Coordinates of C-alpha atoms and ligand atoms in Angstrom, one line a residue:
M1 CA 3.6 15.2 -61.2
T2 CA 4.3 18.0 -58.3
G3 CA 5.7 18.0 -55.3
Y4 CA 8.7 16.8 -53.2
F5 CA 9.7 13.4 -50.9
V6 CA 12.4 12.7 -48.4
G7 CA 14.1 9.5 -48.8
I8 CA 16.1 8.2 -45.5
D9 CA 18.3 5.6 -45.7
V10 CA 19.7 3.7 -41.9
G11 CA 22.8 2.0 -43.4
T12 CA 25.1 0.3 -40.8
G13 CA 27.6 3.1 -40.5
S14 CA 25.0 5.9 -40.8
A15 CA 21.4 8.0 -41.7
R16 CA 21.5 9.6 -44.8
A17 CA 18.4 12.3 -45.9
G18 CA 17.5 13.0 -49.1
V19 CA 15.6 15.6 -50.5
F20 CA 13.9 14.5 -54.3
D21 CA 11.8 15.6 -56.6
A22 CA 8.1 13.6 -58.6
A23 CA 10.6 13.0 -61.3
G24 CA 13.8 11.6 -59.1
N25 CA 15.6 14.2 -59.6
L26 CA 18.0 14.4 -56.1
L27 CA 17.9 18.4 -54.6
A28 CA 20.1 18.0 -50.9
T29 CA 21.3 14.9 -48.6
A30 CA 22.5 14.8 -45.5
K31 CA 24.4 12.4 -43.5
R32 CA 25.0 11.7 -39.7
P33 CA 27.1 8.9 -38.3
I34 CA 25.5 6.4 -35.9
D35 CA 27.8 4.5 -32.8
I36 CA 28.0 0.6 -33.4
H37 CA 29.3 -1.0 -30.6
R38 CA 31.3 -4.3 -30.8
A39 CA 32.2 -6.9 -28.7
D40 CA 33.6 -10.8 -28.1
G41 CA 31.2 -13.7 -29.8
G42 CA 29.5 -12.1 -32.1
I43 CA 28.4 -8.9 -30.5
V44 CA 27.4 -5.5 -32.5
E45 CA 24.5 -3.2 -30.7
Q46 CA 23.3 -0.2 -31.3
S47 CA 20.8 2.4 -29.6
S48 CA 17.4 2.9 -31.0
E49 CA 17.1 6.9 -29.6
Q50 CA 20.7 7.4 -31.4
I51 CA 19.6 6.6 -34.8
W52 CA 16.0 8.3 -34.3
Q53 CA 18.3 11.6 -33.4
A54 CA 20.5 10.7 -36.5
V55 CA 17.3 10.7 -39.0
C56 CA 15.9 13.8 -37.5
A57 CA 18.8 15.8 -38.1
S58 CA 20.0 14.6 -41.6
V59 CA 15.9 15.2 -42.1
A60 CA 16.0 18.8 -41.1
E61 CA 19.7 19.3 -42.8
A62 CA 19.2 18.1 -46.0
V63 CA 15.9 19.8 -45.9
G64 CA 17.5 23.3 -45.5
A65 CA 19.6 22.7 -48.2
S66 CA 17.0 21.9 -50.7
A67 CA 15.3 24.8 -50.0
V68 CA 11.9 23.7 -50.5
D69 CA 8.7 25.0 -48.2
P70 CA 8.4 21.8 -46.2
L71 CA 4.9 22.6 -46.8
N72 CA 5.7 21.1 -50.6
I73 CA 6.9 17.7 -49.5
K74 CA 4.5 14.8 -49.6
G75 CA 5.8 12.0 -48.6
V76 CA 8.8 10.1 -46.3
G77 CA 9.7 7.0 -47.0
F78 CA 12.3 5.1 -45.0
D79 CA 15.1 2.2 -45.3
A80 CA 17.1 0.5 -42.7
T81 CA 19.4 -2.2 -42.0
C82 CA 17.6 -5.1 -40.5
S83 CA 18.6 -5.2 -37.0
L84 CA 16.2 -5.8 -34.1
V85 CA 14.8 -3.1 -32.0
V86 CA 13.2 -3.8 -28.3
R87 CA 11.0 -1.3 -26.9
G88 CA 9.8 -1.4 -23.4
P89 CA 5.9 1.4 -22.3
D90 CA 9.1 3.4 -20.9
G91 CA 12.0 2.8 -24.0
P92 CA 14.6 1.5 -24.7
L93 CA 15.4 -1.8 -23.3
P94 CA 18.8 -3.2 -23.0
V95 CA 19.9 -6.3 -25.0
G96 CA 23.6 -6.5 -23.4
D97 CA 25.1 -4.9 -21.0
H98 CA 24.4 -1.3 -21.9
P99 CA 21.0 0.5 -20.2
D100 CA 20.7 2.8 -23.9
R101 CA 21.8 -0.3 -26.1
D102 CA 18.4 -1.7 -27.7
I103 CA 19.6 -2.9 -30.8
I104 CA 20.7 -6.5 -31.6
V105 CA 22.3 -5.2 -35.0
W106 CA 21.9 -7.2 -38.1
M107 CA 25.5 -8.9 -38.1
D108 CA 25.4 -9.4 -34.8
H109 CA 26.4 -13.8 -34.4
R110 CA 25.1 -13.9 -30.6
A111 CA 22.6 -16.2 -31.8
V112 CA 24.7 -18.6 -34.5
E113 CA 23.3 -21.6 -31.5
Q114 CA 19.9 -21.1 -31.5
A115 CA 19.7 -20.8 -35.6
E116 CA 21.2 -23.4 -35.6
R117 CA 18.6 -25.6 -33.2
I118 CA 15.8 -24.2 -35.3
N119 CA 18.0 -25.4 -38.5
S120 CA 17.7 -28.8 -36.9
G121 CA 13.6 -28.7 -36.4
R122 CA 13.5 -28.7 -40.2
H123 CA 10.8 -26.7 -39.8
D124 CA 8.8 -26.0 -42.6
V125 CA 8.6 -22.1 -43.0
L126 CA 12.4 -22.9 -43.3
R127 CA 11.4 -23.3 -47.1
Y128 CA 11.1 -19.3 -47.4
V129 CA 14.1 -18.5 -46.3
G130 CA 16.2 -20.1 -48.4
G131 CA 16.3 -23.8 -46.4
R132 CA 17.9 -22.4 -43.4
I133 CA 18.0 -19.6 -41.6
S134 CA 20.8 -17.3 -40.8
P135 CA 21.5 -15.9 -37.1
E136 CA 21.4 -12.1 -39.0
M137 CA 17.2 -12.8 -39.0
E138 CA 15.1 -12.3 -36.1
T139 CA 14.1 -15.4 -34.8
P140 CA 17.0 -16.5 -33.6
K141 CA 18.2 -13.6 -32.1
L142 CA 14.4 -13.5 -30.4
L143 CA 15.3 -16.7 -29.3
W144 CA 18.8 -15.9 -27.5
L145 CA 16.6 -13.0 -25.8
K146 CA 14.5 -15.2 -24.3
E147 CA 16.8 -17.3 -23.3
N148 CA 19.7 -15.1 -21.7
R149 CA 18.0 -11.4 -20.8
P150 CA 14.8 -13.0 -19.5
E151 CA 13.8 -9.4 -18.0
T152 CA 14.2 -7.8 -21.4
F153 CA 12.3 -10.6 -23.1
G154 CA 9.4 -10.5 -21.0
A155 CA 9.1 -6.6 -20.4
A156 CA 9.4 -5.9 -24.5
E157 CA 6.6 -4.1 -25.7
H158 CA 7.5 -4.2 -29.7
F159 CA 10.2 -5.7 -30.9
F160 CA 10.7 -4.2 -34.4
D161 CA 12.6 -4.4 -37.5
L162 CA 14.8 -1.0 -37.6
T163 CA 12.8 0.1 -40.4
D164 CA 9.4 -0.8 -38.8
F165 CA 10.4 1.2 -35.3
L166 CA 11.5 4.6 -37.7
T167 CA 7.8 4.8 -38.7
W168 CA 6.3 3.8 -35.9
K169 CA 8.9 6.8 -34.1
A170 CA 7.4 8.9 -37.1
S171 CA 3.6 8.2 -37.2
G172 CA 3.1 6.6 -34.0
A173 CA 1.7 3.7 -36.4
T174 CA 2.6 -0.4 -35.8
E175 CA 1.9 -1.7 -38.8
R176 CA 4.9 -3.8 -40.1
S177 CA 6.0 -3.7 -43.2
A178 CA 5.3 -7.0 -45.1
C179 CA 9.2 -6.6 -46.5
T180 CA 10.8 -7.0 -43.1
V181 CA 8.7 -9.6 -41.7
T182 CA 8.8 -11.9 -44.6
C183 CA 12.4 -11.2 -44.9
K184 CA 13.6 -12.0 -41.6
W185 CA 11.0 -12.6 -39.4
T186 CA 9.4 -16.1 -41.2
Y187 CA 5.9 -13.7 -41.9
L188 CA 4.5 -15.6 -45.3
A189 CA 3.2 -12.7 -47.2
H190 CA 2.4 -15.4 -50.0
E191 CA -0.9 -16.3 -47.6
T192 CA -1.3 -13.5 -45.5
R193 CA 0.2 -14.8 -42.2
W194 CA 2.5 -16.1 -39.4
D195 CA 2.5 -19.3 -38.7
A196 CA 1.8 -19.7 -34.6
D197 CA 3.6 -23.5 -34.9
Y198 CA 6.9 -22.7 -36.1
F199 CA 7.0 -20.0 -33.3
R200 CA 5.3 -23.1 -30.9
R201 CA 8.4 -24.8 -31.8
I202 CA 11.1 -23.7 -31.6
G203 CA 10.3 -22.0 -27.9
L204 CA 9.1 -19.0 -28.3
E205 CA 5.0 -19.7 -28.3
D206 CA 4.7 -16.8 -26.4
L207 CA 4.6 -14.3 -29.2
A208 CA 2.2 -17.0 -30.9
D209 CA -0.4 -17.2 -27.4
E210 CA -0.2 -13.2 -27.9
D211 CA -1.4 -13.7 -31.7
F212 CA 1.8 -12.0 -32.8
A213 CA 0.5 -8.2 -30.5
R214 CA 4.5 -7.7 -30.1
I215 CA 6.3 -8.6 -33.5
G216 CA 3.0 -7.3 -35.8
R217 CA -0.6 -8.2 -35.6
T218 CA -1.3 -6.3 -38.7
V219 CA 1.4 -6.6 -41.9
V220 CA 1.0 -3.9 -44.8
D221 CA 3.2 -3.6 -48.7
P222 CA 5.9 -0.8 -48.4
G223 CA 5.1 2.0 -49.3
T224 CA 1.1 2.5 -47.6
A225 CA 0.3 5.6 -46.1
L226 CA 0.2 4.8 -42.2
G227 CA -1.6 6.6 -39.4
H228 CA -2.1 9.9 -39.9
G229 CA 1.3 10.8 -41.6
L230 CA 4.0 12.5 -39.3
T231 CA 3.4 12.8 -35.5
A232 CA 3.7 17.2 -34.3
E233 CA 6.4 16.2 -32.5
A234 CA 8.5 13.9 -35.3
A235 CA 7.6 16.8 -37.7
E236 CA 9.6 19.3 -35.6
A237 CA 12.2 17.1 -35.3
M238 CA 12.6 17.2 -39.0
G239 CA 11.5 20.6 -39.9
L240 CA 8.4 19.6 -41.3
H241 CA 4.8 19.6 -41.1
A242 CA 3.2 17.1 -39.1
G243 CA 0.7 14.6 -41.4
T244 CA 3.0 15.1 -44.1
A245 CA 2.6 11.1 -45.6
V246 CA 4.5 8.7 -43.9
A247 CA 4.6 5.7 -46.1
A248 CA 5.6 1.8 -44.7
G249 CA 8.8 0.9 -45.1
L250 CA 11.5 -1.3 -47.0
I251 CA 15.1 -3.0 -45.9
D252 CA 18.1 -1.1 -46.6
A253 CA 18.7 -3.6 -49.9
H254 CA 15.5 -3.7 -51.0
A255 CA 15.2 0.0 -51.1
G256 CA 18.6 0.0 -53.5
G257 CA 16.5 -3.0 -55.2
I258 CA 13.9 -0.8 -55.9
G259 CA 15.5 2.4 -56.9
T260 CA 17.4 0.2 -59.8
V261 CA 16.1 -2.5 -60.9
G262 CA 12.5 -1.3 -62.3
A263 CA 14.5 1.5 -64.0
S264 CA 13.5 3.2 -67.5
G265 CA 16.0 2.2 -70.3
G266 CA 17.4 -0.4 -68.5
A267 CA 16.9 -4.1 -68.8
G268 CA 13.6 -3.2 -69.6
D269 CA 11.6 -5.4 -66.6
P270 CA 12.4 -6.1 -62.8
T271 CA 13.0 -9.9 -63.4
R272 CA 15.6 -8.9 -66.0
A273 CA 18.1 -6.7 -63.3
M274 CA 19.6 -8.5 -60.5
A275 CA 19.8 -5.5 -57.8
Y276 CA 23.7 -5.9 -56.3
V277 CA 23.7 -4.0 -53.2
F278 CA 26.8 -3.4 -52.4
G279 CA 27.1 -1.9 -48.6
T280 CA 28.7 -2.6 -45.7
S281 CA 27.6 -6.4 -46.3
S282 CA 26.0 -7.6 -49.8
C283 CA 22.3 -8.1 -51.2
T284 CA 21.5 -9.6 -54.7
M285 CA 17.7 -9.2 -55.3
T286 CA 16.6 -11.2 -57.9
T287 CA 12.9 -10.6 -58.9
T288 CA 10.6 -13.5 -60.0
R289 CA 7.0 -13.9 -61.2
D290 CA 6.8 -17.4 -60.0
P291 CA 8.9 -19.1 -57.0
A292 CA 12.2 -20.3 -57.0
F293 CA 13.9 -22.5 -54.4
V294 CA 17.6 -21.9 -54.5
P295 CA 19.2 -24.2 -51.8
G296 CA 21.3 -21.1 -49.9
V297 CA 19.8 -18.0 -51.1
W298 CA 17.2 -16.6 -48.8
G299 CA 13.2 -16.4 -49.8
P300 CA 11.3 -16.9 -52.0
Y301 CA 10.0 -13.8 -50.6
Y302 CA 6.4 -13.1 -51.7
S303 CA 6.0 -8.9 -52.4
A304 CA 8.8 -8.1 -50.1
M305 CA 10.7 -6.2 -52.6
V306 CA 8.6 -5.5 -56.4
P307 CA 4.6 -6.0 -55.0
G308 CA 3.1 -9.3 -55.7
M309 CA 6.8 -10.5 -57.2
W310 CA 9.2 -13.0 -55.8
L311 CA 11.9 -12.3 -54.2
N312 CA 15.4 -14.0 -53.8
E313 CA 18.4 -12.5 -51.7
G314 CA 21.8 -13.8 -51.2
G315 CA 25.2 -11.6 -51.1
Q316 CA 27.9 -11.7 -48.4
S317 CA 27.6 -10.5 -45.0
A318 CA 31.3 -8.8 -45.2
A319 CA 31.5 -6.6 -48.4
G320 CA 32.7 -2.9 -47.7
A321 CA 33.4 -4.3 -44.5
A322 CA 35.6 -7.2 -46.0
I323 CA 37.7 -5.0 -48.0
D324 CA 38.2 -2.6 -45.2
Q325 CA 39.1 -5.6 -43.2
L326 CA 41.1 -6.7 -45.6
V327 CA 43.5 -3.6 -46.1
R328 CA 43.4 -3.2 -42.4
L329 CA 45.6 -6.1 -42.5
H330 CA 48.5 -5.1 -44.6
P331 CA 52.1 -3.0 -43.9
H332 CA 51.0 0.0 -45.6
F333 CA 47.2 0.7 -44.1
A334 CA 48.3 3.4 -41.5
E335 CA 49.9 5.6 -44.4
A336 CA 48.0 5.3 -46.5
E337 CA 45.0 5.9 -44.3
T338 CA 46.3 9.4 -43.5
K339 CA 47.0 9.9 -47.6
A340 CA 43.7 9.0 -48.1
K341 CA 43.1 11.4 -45.7
Q342 CA 44.6 14.2 -46.7
D343 CA 43.6 13.8 -50.0
G344 CA 39.6 14.0 -48.3
K345 CA 38.7 9.9 -49.7
S346 CA 37.8 7.1 -48.0
L347 CA 40.4 4.8 -48.1
P348 CA 39.1 2.1 -50.7
A349 CA 38.4 4.9 -52.7
W350 CA 41.8 6.2 -52.6
L351 CA 43.1 3.0 -53.5
A352 CA 40.5 2.5 -56.2
D353 CA 41.8 6.3 -58.2
R354 CA 45.6 4.7 -57.9
A355 CA 44.4 1.5 -59.2
L356 CA 42.9 3.7 -61.9
A357 CA 45.9 5.6 -62.6
I358 CA 48.7 3.2 -63.2
V359 CA 45.8 1.1 -65.5
A360 CA 45.3 2.1 -69.6
A361 CA 41.8 0.8 -69.0
P362 CA 39.6 0.2 -66.0
S363 CA 39.2 -3.8 -67.0
D364 CA 42.8 -4.1 -66.8
A365 CA 42.9 -3.4 -63.2
V366 CA 42.7 -7.6 -62.8
R367 CA 46.3 -7.8 -63.9
L368 CA 47.4 -5.6 -61.0
A369 CA 46.1 -8.4 -58.3
D370 CA 48.8 -10.5 -59.9
D371 CA 48.9 -13.8 -57.9
L372 CA 47.1 -12.8 -55.1
H373 CA 43.6 -14.1 -54.4
V374 CA 41.2 -13.6 -51.9
V375 CA 38.1 -15.2 -50.2
P376 CA 36.3 -12.2 -48.2
E377 CA 34.2 -14.1 -46.2
F378 CA 34.9 -12.6 -43.3
L379 CA 31.8 -12.8 -41.8
G380 CA 31.1 -16.5 -42.6
N381 CA 29.0 -16.7 -46.3
R382 CA 25.8 -15.4 -46.3
A383 CA 24.8 -17.2 -50.0
P384 CA 25.3 -20.0 -51.7
F385 CA 26.4 -21.6 -48.7
A386 CA 24.8 -19.9 -45.7
D387 CA 27.0 -20.6 -43.1
P388 CA 27.8 -18.1 -40.7
H389 CA 31.2 -20.4 -40.0
A390 CA 33.0 -19.2 -43.2
R391 CA 36.1 -17.6 -43.6
A392 CA 37.9 -15.5 -45.5
V393 CA 41.3 -16.9 -47.2
I394 CA 44.4 -14.6 -48.7
M395 CA 46.0 -16.4 -51.0
G396 CA 50.1 -15.0 -52.4
Q397 CA 50.5 -12.2 -50.2
G398 CA 54.6 -12.5 -49.6
M399 CA 56.5 -9.5 -47.5
E400 CA 56.1 -6.6 -49.7
S401 CA 54.6 -3.6 -47.6
G402 CA 54.5 -1.0 -50.0
A403 CA 51.5 1.2 -52.4
D404 CA 51.7 -0.5 -54.7
N405 CA 51.1 -3.8 -53.0
L406 CA 48.0 -2.7 -50.5
V407 CA 46.3 -1.7 -54.3
A408 CA 47.1 -5.3 -55.7
L409 CA 45.2 -6.7 -52.6
Y410 CA 43.0 -4.1 -52.4
V411 CA 42.6 -5.1 -56.1
A412 CA 42.0 -8.6 -55.4
G413 CA 39.4 -8.0 -52.9
I414 CA 36.9 -6.6 -54.8
C415 CA 37.9 -9.8 -57.5
G416 CA 36.7 -12.0 -54.4
L417 CA 33.6 -9.8 -54.0
G418 CA 32.9 -9.8 -57.8
Y419 CA 32.9 -14.1 -58.0
G420 CA 31.3 -14.5 -55.2
L421 CA 28.8 -12.2 -57.1
R422 CA 29.1 -14.6 -59.8
Q423 CA 28.8 -18.2 -57.7
I424 CA 25.2 -16.8 -56.5
I425 CA 23.8 -15.5 -60.1
E426 CA 24.8 -18.8 -61.3
T427 CA 23.7 -20.8 -58.1
Q428 CA 20.8 -19.2 -58.9
A429 CA 20.9 -19.8 -62.5
E430 CA 20.9 -23.8 -61.9
N431 CA 17.7 -22.6 -59.7
G432 CA 15.4 -21.3 -62.7
A433 CA 16.2 -17.2 -61.6
T434 CA 18.0 -16.1 -64.1
I435 CA 18.7 -12.8 -65.5
D436 CA 20.8 -10.2 -68.0
A437 CA 22.3 -7.7 -66.2
I438 CA 23.6 -6.7 -62.6
S439 CA 22.2 -2.6 -61.2
V440 CA 24.1 -1.5 -58.8
S441 CA 23.6 0.6 -56.0
G442 CA 25.8 1.4 -52.4
G443 CA 28.6 3.3 -51.1
G444 CA 30.6 0.5 -52.6
G445 CA 29.4 0.4 -56.2
A446 CA 29.7 4.5 -56.4
H447 CA 33.2 4.3 -57.8
P448 CA 33.9 3.8 -61.4
L449 CA 36.7 0.8 -60.6
S450 CA 34.0 -1.1 -58.5
R451 CA 31.3 -1.1 -61.2
Q452 CA 33.5 -2.1 -63.8
M453 CA 35.6 -5.0 -61.9
L454 CA 31.9 -6.3 -60.5
A455 CA 31.3 -6.3 -64.8
D456 CA 34.2 -7.9 -65.3
A457 CA 34.0 -10.4 -62.9
T458 CA 31.0 -12.0 -62.9
G459 CA 30.6 -11.2 -67.5
Y460 CA 27.5 -9.2 -66.8
P461 CA 27.0 -5.9 -68.1
V462 CA 26.4 -3.5 -65.5
E463 CA 23.6 -1.1 -65.2
I464 CA 24.1 2.6 -63.1
T465 CA 21.2 4.5 -62.8
A466 CA 21.6 8.2 -63.0
C467 CA 20.4 9.1 -59.9
P468 CA 23.8 9.1 -57.6
E469 CA 21.5 8.0 -54.5
P470 CA 19.2 4.9 -55.7
V471 CA 19.2 4.0 -52.3
L472 CA 17.1 6.6 -50.8
L473 CA 15.3 7.6 -54.2
G474 CA 13.7 4.1 -53.5
S475 CA 12.7 5.1 -50.0
A476 CA 12.0 7.9 -51.3
M477 CA 9.7 6.3 -54.2
L478 CA 8.0 4.9 -51.3
G479 CA 6.9 8.6 -49.9
A480 CA 5.9 9.4 -53.4
V481 CA 3.7 6.1 -52.9
A482 CA 2.5 7.1 -49.8
A483 CA 1.6 11.2 -50.8
G484 CA -0.7 8.8 -53.4
S485 CA 1.4 10.8 -56.1
Y486 CA 2.1 7.3 -57.8
P487 CA -0.7 4.5 -57.6
N488 CA 1.5 2.1 -56.6
L489 CA 5.5 1.1 -56.9
Q490 CA 6.1 -0.4 -60.3
A491 CA 4.5 3.5 -61.9
A492 CA 7.0 5.2 -59.9
M493 CA 10.1 3.1 -60.3
P494 CA 10.5 4.0 -64.4
T495 CA 9.4 7.8 -63.9
M496 CA 12.2 8.6 -61.6
S497 CA 14.5 6.2 -62.1
R498 CA 16.7 6.0 -65.2
V499 CA 19.7 3.5 -66.5
E500 CA 22.3 6.1 -67.7
T501 CA 25.8 4.4 -68.2
R502 CA 26.6 0.2 -68.8
C503 CA 29.6 -1.0 -67.8
H504 CA 30.0 -4.0 -70.6
P505 CA 31.9 -6.9 -69.3
A506 CA 35.7 -7.6 -70.6
E507 CA 36.4 -9.3 -73.0
G508 CA 40.0 -11.4 -74.5
L509 CA 43.0 -11.2 -71.9
N510 CA 41.4 -9.8 -69.1
R511 CA 38.2 -11.8 -69.3
R512 CA 40.9 -15.2 -69.2
L513 CA 42.3 -13.7 -66.1
H514 CA 39.3 -13.5 -64.3
D515 CA 37.9 -17.0 -65.7
N516 CA 41.1 -17.8 -64.4
R517 CA 40.7 -16.5 -60.9
Y518 CA 37.0 -17.0 -61.1
Q519 CA 38.6 -21.2 -61.0
A520 CA 41.1 -20.1 -58.1
F521 CA 38.1 -18.8 -55.8
L522 CA 36.3 -21.9 -55.9
T523 CA 38.7 -24.1 -55.1
L524 CA 40.4 -22.6 -52.3
Q525 CA 36.2 -21.6 -51.3
R526 CA 36.1 -24.8 -51.3
N527 CA 39.1 -26.4 -49.7
A528 CA 39.2 -24.1 -46.9
R529 CA 35.8 -25.7 -46.2
E530 CA 37.2 -29.2 -46.5
I531 CA 39.9 -27.9 -44.4
R532 CA 37.3 -26.4 -40.9
Q533 CA 35.2 -29.6 -41.3
T534 CA 38.2 -32.1 -41.0
T535 CA 39.6 -29.8 -37.8
M536 CA 36.2 -29.1 -36.4
A537 CA 35.6 -32.8 -36.2
L538 CA 39.1 -33.9 -35.0
L539 CA 38.4 -31.2 -32.1
E540 CA 34.6 -32.3 -31.2
Ligands
ADP1 N1 35.9 2.3 -53.5 C1 35.7 1.5 -53.4 N2 35.3 0.1 -52.8 C2 35.2 -0.9 -52.1 N3 34.4 -0.9 -51.2 C3 34.7 1.0 -51.1 C4 34.3 1.8 -52.1 N4 33.7 3.4 -51.2 C5 32.9 2.5 -50.4 N5 33.3 1.3 -49.9 C6 33.1 0.6 -48.7 O1 31.4 0.9 -48.5 C7 30.5 0.6 -47.3 C8 29.7 1.5 -47.5 O2 28.8 2.0 -47.6 P1 27.4 2.0 -48.1 O3 26.6 1.8 -48.7 O4 27.7 3.8 -47.3 O5 27.3 1.4 -46.7 P2 25.7 1.4 -45.8 O6 24.8 1.6 -46.0 O7 26.0 -0.3 -45.3 O8 26.0 2.0 -43.8 C9 31.9 0.8 -46.3 O9 32.4 -0.6 -46.0 C10 32.7 0.9 -47.4 O10 34.6 0.7 -47.1
HMS2 O1 20.4 -7.9 -44.4 C1 20.5 -7.4 -44.9 C2 19.3 -7.0 -46.1 O2 18.7 -8.5 -46.3 C3 20.4 -5.8 -44.6 O3 20.4 -5.1 -43.9 C4 22.1 -5.5 -44.4 O4 22.6 -6.3 -44.7 C5 23.5 -4.7 -43.4 O5 23.2 -3.0 -45.0 P1 24.3 -2.8 -45.2 O6 25.9 -3.4 -45.8 O7 24.6 -1.6 -44.1 O8 23.8 -1.4 -45.8

C-alpha cells in the first residue's frame, strides 16, 4: 500500500489533524483551539466558520510538518462531535442571539422539554435510540429551533451534523454519513429509510414533506468517496490538491472505535472489544452481529461504526469535563493549575503524574481516594438511565485544602467514571452484548494512570493501540478507504492499527477496594435519584 492520508478530528475543544502513512504510522499532527459559548439554560454554541478555519489551519500545519508532498496525500477523512449546524443560502444562520453562532453544540440541553415531549409519544423509531431520545440528539434540537427560532428554521437550506458539514465544505457533496444520521437523527439504516411518520407525529412534518432534502436525502456509508474530492477552495485552504479523495465521515467517538476495536493483536474481533472514547464526554461503543436492545443505551444502530454490524453506544455526557469541573471546585485548584502550567501540563495530567509519583504501583492509586466517593454525573446520566437531569454526588470531602487532597479527589473522580463504565458493561451483558476487553482512546485515556484505573475499576483488561492518536487514525482510515487504498474499513482496521500494551485489572486488596467502592457508587447514585424524585414531586 502506498500514499498518505489525513485524519481530521473536531472535538468539543479543538480541531486536530494528523498525517498517516498507509500502515497507520502517524507522521505529524497539528491542533487549533475552537471557541465555545455557554449561557444559562444549558445553552452551548459554536461557529461553523470558525471551526472550518481551525480545520484548514491544522491540516496545512500537519501536512507541512510531515514533509509529505501534498501530491502523495491520497485521501482525507473527517470526524466531529455530533453538534447541529444550521446553514442558509448565504452562510451561517443564528441558533441563538449571536449572528455567527450557527451551531447548537451536542452538550447543549436547551431541548430537554422537546425531548420529553417526543419520548411521551413512544414512537417505534425510539427503539433504535435506546428507547428514549436524548436532548443531545438532533430531532429535539430541530423541534426547539422550529418552535423558538422559526425564522432560522424556515430559512435553513441545510441542517447538518457537524461531520457532514465538514465533508460538504470540503467537497461540496450533500450526502450524509450513515453514522451521523442513524445515531443522532433517527435514520433507520437497517431499512435504508427515514420514518416520515415519526417526523409528522413530533411536529417536524415540514422535513418529511420536503422528502428530507434539508437533513439528507442521500445517505452513504462512512468511507464512501464524496463528489469529486476536495474542491479547489478547500484544497487551497488546506495546502492540498483539488480532487484529493474526501470520505464520508464519522462521529468523533465512532472514529475512536474504528481506530481501536479491529486492531491486530487485540481482542481478535471487533465484537469482543468495547471502545471507550474518553474525551470531554465519554462514549462506550459495543459492536454486535445481531441487534441488542439495551434499555438506556443508545442504539442498536446498524452499520453506524463497523459496516454491516450493529452498535450500542453508551457513555457519560461529562467525562473529561466532569474531572475538570470536579477539580475546579477544590480550594487548591488555582495553585495547582499554576503549577501545572509551569510544568507545561494540563491539570488532570499533572494530578495523574503526582498520584503516580506517590504510589508504589499504579493500581495502588485507588488507596489515595480513601473514603472520598464521586458519582461524576455533572451533566446527567447518558447510560444506562438516559437521564439528562441526574447530577453529581461528592461524598467524604472534609476541610482539607492541599495538593494531596486534590489528588485524592481526582483519583476518586476517575474511579467514578470507571464505575459508570462498569455499570454500562454489566447492563449490556444482561441484555446480550458481552465483551472481553476495553480499548481506550481520547485525551482522557492517554495517561498511564487513567488507563490502569479504568482496568481496575471495571475488572476488564484495557488495550492500548500503538498509535497515540486512535481517533485521528480512525478518520485517516476513512480517507484510505475513499482513496481506494483499502477496499473497506474492515480491511483497513487490522492493518493500520495494532494493540501495543494491555493493562490488566488489579488483584487482591486493590480489587476488593474497587468492588467496595463500586457498591458505594451504586448506592450514592440510587439515593441521589430517589432524593431528586421526592424533591421534584414536592415542588410540582
Ligand atoms: N490525565 C487525564 N485525566 C483525566 N482527564 C483528562 C486527562 N487528560 C485530559 N483529560 C481530559 O480530557 C478532555 C480532552 O480530551 P480530548 O479527547 O482532547 O477532547 P475532545 O475531543 O472532547 O475535545 C478534557 O476534558 C481534559 O481535561
Ligand atoms: O455524542 C457524541 C457521540 O455520540 C460525541 O460527539 C460527543 O460526546 C462529544 O465528544 P467529545 O467528548 O467532544 O469527544
